[in-house]
Short mmCIF file of C-alpha atoms in Angstrom, two decimals:
data_model
loop_
_atom_site.label_atom_id
_atom_site.label_comp_id
_atom_site.label_asym_id
_atom_site.label_seq_id
_atom_site.Cartn_x
_atom_site.Cartn_y
_atom_site.Cartn_z
CA GLU A 8 -22.86 -85.80 4.00
CA ASP A 9 -20.26 -84.89 6.42
CA GLN A 10 -19.29 -88.12 8.31
CA VAL A 11 -17.01 -88.97 11.37
CA THR A 12 -15.59 -92.66 12.19
CA GLN A 13 -13.55 -93.21 15.32
CA SER A 14 -11.81 -96.33 16.13
CA PRO A 15 -11.32 -98.43 18.29
CA GLU A 16 -14.59 -98.27 20.25
CA ALA A 17 -12.72 -98.95 23.35
CA LEU A 18 -9.28 -99.20 24.31
CA ARG A 19 -7.49 -100.59 27.60
CA LEU A 20 -4.05 -99.84 28.27
CA GLN A 21 -1.65 -100.32 30.92
CA GLU A 22 -0.41 -97.17 32.70
CA GLY A 23 2.71 -95.89 30.71
CA GLU A 24 1.55 -97.83 27.45
CA SER A 25 1.66 -95.01 24.52
CA SER A 26 -1.37 -95.62 21.95
CA SER A 27 -3.09 -93.51 19.14
CA LEU A 28 -7.02 -93.16 18.65
CA ASN A 29 -8.02 -92.74 15.03
CA CYS A 30 -10.51 -90.57 13.76
CA SER A 31 -11.66 -90.74 9.86
CA TYR A 32 -13.56 -87.82 8.01
CA THR A 33 -15.50 -86.72 5.11
CA VAL A 34 -16.45 -83.39 4.90
CA SER A 35 -17.07 -80.80 2.13
CA GLY A 36 -14.03 -78.38 2.97
CA LEU A 37 -12.70 -78.33 6.26
CA ARG A 38 -13.24 -75.61 8.58
CA GLY A 39 -12.06 -77.27 11.78
CA LEU A 40 -11.42 -80.86 13.40
CA PHE A 41 -12.26 -81.00 16.93
CA TRP A 42 -11.24 -83.38 19.94
CA TYR A 43 -12.76 -83.60 23.26
CA ARG A 44 -12.77 -85.48 26.55
CA GLN A 45 -15.84 -86.39 28.04
CA ASP A 46 -16.15 -88.02 31.74
CA PRO A 47 -19.01 -89.81 33.08
CA GLY A 48 -21.91 -87.79 33.80
CA LYS A 49 -20.45 -84.56 32.38
CA GLY A 50 -20.48 -82.54 28.90
CA PRO A 51 -17.55 -82.94 26.50
CA GLU A 52 -14.58 -80.77 27.12
CA PHE A 53 -12.68 -79.19 24.48
CA LEU A 54 -9.20 -80.11 24.01
CA PHE A 55 -7.89 -79.15 20.25
CA THR A 56 -8.91 -77.61 17.12
CA LEU A 57 -6.97 -78.53 13.86
CA TYR A 58 -7.50 -76.44 10.61
CA SER A 59 -5.37 -77.92 7.92
CA ALA A 60 -3.34 -81.00 6.91
CA GLY A 61 0.38 -81.30 8.64
CA GLU A 62 -1.12 -79.26 11.61
CA GLU A 63 -0.17 -80.79 15.22
CA LYS A 64 -1.12 -79.74 18.60
CA GLU A 65 0.05 -80.93 22.18
CA LYS A 66 -1.51 -80.72 25.64
CA GLU A 67 0.47 -82.62 28.56
CA ARG A 68 0.40 -86.23 27.36
CA LEU A 69 -1.86 -85.73 24.41
CA LYS A 70 -1.01 -84.83 20.98
CA ALA A 71 -3.54 -84.33 17.78
CA THR A 72 -2.31 -84.48 14.37
CA LEU A 73 -4.07 -84.15 10.89
CA THR A 74 -4.09 -85.48 7.33
CA LYS A 75 -6.61 -84.57 4.52
CA LYS A 76 -8.55 -88.00 5.66
CA GLU A 77 -7.98 -88.60 9.27
CA SER A 78 -6.72 -87.40 12.68
CA PHE A 79 -4.68 -89.35 15.52
CA LEU A 80 -4.96 -88.30 19.07
CA HIS A 81 -1.46 -89.52 20.14
CA ILE A 82 -1.31 -90.60 24.11
CA THR A 83 2.18 -90.94 25.55
CA ALA A 84 2.71 -92.46 28.77
CA PRO A 85 -0.92 -91.97 29.59
CA LYS A 86 -2.05 -91.99 33.56
CA PRO A 87 -5.11 -93.68 35.16
CA GLU A 88 -6.72 -89.95 35.14
CA ASP A 89 -6.62 -89.94 31.17
CA SER A 90 -9.34 -92.48 31.26
CA ALA A 91 -12.46 -90.70 29.60
CA THR A 92 -14.12 -91.12 26.40
CA TYR A 93 -12.57 -89.15 23.41
CA LEU A 94 -14.87 -87.60 20.85
CA CYS A 95 -13.52 -86.20 17.39
CA ALA A 96 -16.04 -83.74 15.57
CA VAL A 97 -15.84 -81.72 12.42
CA GLN A 98 -17.30 -78.59 10.97
CA GLY A 99 -17.36 -78.04 7.11
CA LYS A 100 -17.26 -74.85 5.36
CA ARG A 101 -20.76 -75.50 3.77
CA ASP A 102 -22.79 -74.83 6.89
CA ASP A 103 -22.33 -74.40 10.96
CA LYS A 104 -23.17 -78.12 11.68
CA ILE A 105 -20.67 -79.90 14.05
CA ILE A 106 -20.72 -83.62 13.62
CA PHE A 107 -19.17 -86.08 16.02
CA GLY A 108 -18.07 -89.83 15.79
CA LYS A 109 -19.22 -92.30 18.35
CA GLY A 110 -16.40 -91.80 20.52
CA THR A 111 -13.48 -93.91 21.90
CA ARG A 112 -13.39 -95.48 25.48
CA LEU A 113 -10.17 -95.04 27.06
CA HIS A 114 -9.46 -97.16 30.04
CA ILE A 115 -6.01 -96.78 31.90
CA LEU A 116 -5.05 -99.63 34.19
CA PRO A 117 -2.68 -98.52 37.02
CA ASN B 21 -18.23 -66.73 33.68
CA ALA B 22 -20.71 -69.42 33.65
CA GLY B 23 -20.41 -70.65 29.85
CA VAL B 24 -23.26 -72.58 28.76
CA THR B 25 -26.17 -73.26 31.37
CA GLN B 26 -28.82 -75.81 30.74
CA THR B 27 -32.05 -76.28 32.62
CA PRO B 28 -33.29 -78.67 34.23
CA LYS B 29 -30.65 -80.89 34.90
CA PHE B 30 -32.97 -83.99 35.29
CA GLN B 31 -36.65 -84.38 34.28
CA VAL B 32 -39.18 -87.49 34.09
CA LEU B 33 -41.68 -86.90 31.68
CA LYS B 34 -44.78 -89.18 30.90
CA THR B 35 -45.53 -90.43 27.35
CA GLY B 36 -47.47 -87.71 25.43
CA GLN B 37 -46.27 -84.82 27.98
CA SER B 38 -44.56 -81.62 26.77
CA MET B 39 -41.57 -79.87 27.99
CA THR B 40 -38.91 -76.84 26.97
CA LEU B 41 -35.35 -77.58 27.64
CA GLN B 42 -33.63 -74.22 28.34
CA CYS B 43 -30.27 -73.00 27.23
CA ALA B 44 -28.41 -69.77 27.81
CA GLN B 45 -24.64 -68.92 27.15
CA ASP B 46 -22.76 -65.83 28.18
CA MET B 47 -19.78 -66.10 25.57
CA ASN B 48 -21.39 -63.68 22.91
CA HIS B 49 -21.24 -66.96 20.51
CA ASN B 50 -23.38 -66.64 17.35
CA SER B 51 -23.92 -70.30 16.84
CA MET B 52 -25.90 -72.60 19.05
CA TYR B 53 -26.52 -76.42 19.04
CA TRP B 54 -28.79 -79.25 20.50
CA TYR B 55 -27.46 -82.54 20.41
CA ARG B 56 -28.68 -85.96 22.21
CA GLN B 57 -26.25 -89.02 23.39
CA ASP B 58 -27.24 -92.31 23.76
CA PRO B 59 -25.32 -95.27 24.90
CA GLY B 60 -22.97 -96.19 21.76
CA MET B 61 -24.30 -93.71 19.50
CA GLY B 62 -22.35 -90.61 20.32
CA LEU B 63 -23.58 -87.14 19.97
CA ARG B 64 -26.26 -86.73 17.42
CA LEU B 65 -27.23 -83.34 16.29
CA ILE B 66 -31.01 -82.40 16.74
CA TYR B 67 -31.17 -78.41 15.60
CA TYR B 68 -28.73 -75.88 15.37
CA SER B 69 -29.00 -71.92 15.04
CA ALA B 70 -26.14 -70.35 13.10
CA SER B 71 -27.37 -66.74 14.39
CA GLU B 72 -30.19 -65.02 16.17
CA GLY B 73 -33.15 -65.57 14.01
CA THR B 74 -32.29 -68.68 11.98
CA THR B 75 -32.57 -72.63 13.05
CA ASP B 76 -31.92 -75.52 10.73
CA LYS B 77 -32.24 -79.27 11.45
CA GLY B 78 -29.47 -81.45 12.06
CA GLU B 79 -29.20 -85.27 11.94
CA VAL B 80 -32.22 -86.38 14.11
CA PRO B 81 -34.91 -83.62 14.24
CA ASN B 82 -38.22 -85.67 14.18
CA GLY B 83 -40.18 -85.13 17.21
CA TYR B 84 -38.39 -81.54 18.24
CA ASN B 85 -38.94 -77.69 17.91
CA VAL B 86 -36.46 -75.11 18.68
CA SER B 87 -36.40 -71.41 19.34
CA ARG B 88 -33.74 -68.97 18.99
CA LEU B 89 -34.85 -66.52 21.39
CA ASN B 90 -32.17 -63.97 21.20
CA LYS B 91 -28.28 -64.40 20.86
CA ARG B 92 -27.84 -65.74 24.09
CA GLU B 93 -30.78 -68.41 24.63
CA PHE B 94 -31.82 -71.71 22.45
CA SER B 95 -34.58 -73.70 23.52
CA LEU B 96 -35.54 -77.19 22.72
CA ARG B 97 -38.87 -78.32 22.85
CA LEU B 98 -40.68 -81.98 23.02
CA GLU B 99 -44.37 -81.43 22.00
CA SER B 100 -45.36 -85.14 22.74
CA ALA B 101 -42.59 -87.06 24.70
CA ALA B 102 -41.93 -90.59 23.45
CA PRO B 103 -39.80 -93.11 25.38
CA SER B 104 -37.87 -93.26 22.37
CA GLN B 105 -36.66 -89.49 23.44
CA THR B 106 -35.43 -90.85 26.76
CA SER B 107 -31.76 -89.38 26.72
CA VAL B 108 -29.12 -87.10 27.67
CA TYR B 109 -29.40 -83.68 25.98
CA PHE B 110 -26.41 -81.38 25.41
CA CYS B 111 -26.58 -77.76 24.39
CA ALA B 112 -23.66 -75.97 23.14
CA SER B 113 -22.64 -72.76 21.50
CA SER B 114 -19.42 -71.63 19.42
CA ASP B 115 -18.27 -69.09 16.34
CA PRO B 116 -17.31 -66.31 18.81
CA PRO B 117 -17.11 -62.83 16.34
CA GLY B 118 -13.38 -63.39 14.90
CA GLY B 119 -12.78 -66.40 17.01
CA SER B 120 -12.16 -70.36 16.46
CA ALA B 121 -15.07 -72.29 15.89
CA GLU B 122 -14.77 -75.10 18.66
CA ALA B 123 -18.05 -75.53 20.49
CA PHE B 124 -18.41 -75.46 24.48
CA PHE B 125 -20.86 -77.53 26.00
CA GLY B 126 -23.32 -77.42 28.77
CA GLN B 127 -23.73 -80.30 31.57
CA GLY B 128 -26.57 -81.95 30.35
CA THR B 129 -30.28 -82.51 30.77
CA ARG B 130 -31.01 -86.34 31.68
CA LEU B 131 -34.36 -87.17 30.40
CA THR B 132 -36.53 -90.16 31.04
CA VAL B 133 -40.03 -90.87 29.22
CA VAL B 134 -42.01 -93.26 30.99
#
């Protein structure tokens, strides 16, 4: 059964303090690993797709990396507007299910 | 380009009432999904449809039914609502022909069952 575990559940950082969010996964053949951002009261907003171990993608202050067992979302010099819940999800090659982790609530203090 | 549209945005039901949540996408995606989101539980997959005419159970299907009406529309039905079904429901679509597999979400339906 496909599974996604995210850590930590919540993270408070000072503005400019870099850190990483973790996503550990088990899946029967990885089709894609996805990162989303979700603001309160809104639907998840797509950030990145990673397909194979060693792949990296960047967008502004965010960089996502992938190994065979986990993915990291690195946040460099965050700003208060980066505060949100970050969700990780996987899709296996066996079927079209997309399974999510419980998310990491990130709060950046000014 | 509207993306994924869900109706209604808010709904209050009494225990035992039935209702259908509607979802439509205009991105020519093959796959569509229904999730529920509860505090501390993340997004849990209720049902999904890999293509028009097919539906499959997800992680928490009990108490729900779905219909893939055509390629654009995927509805979620609660036959006899229970307080445990109070949640925020999200519809998503993915897998455009020849494209990558990330899902795009609607803005959600906030359902309260009293």
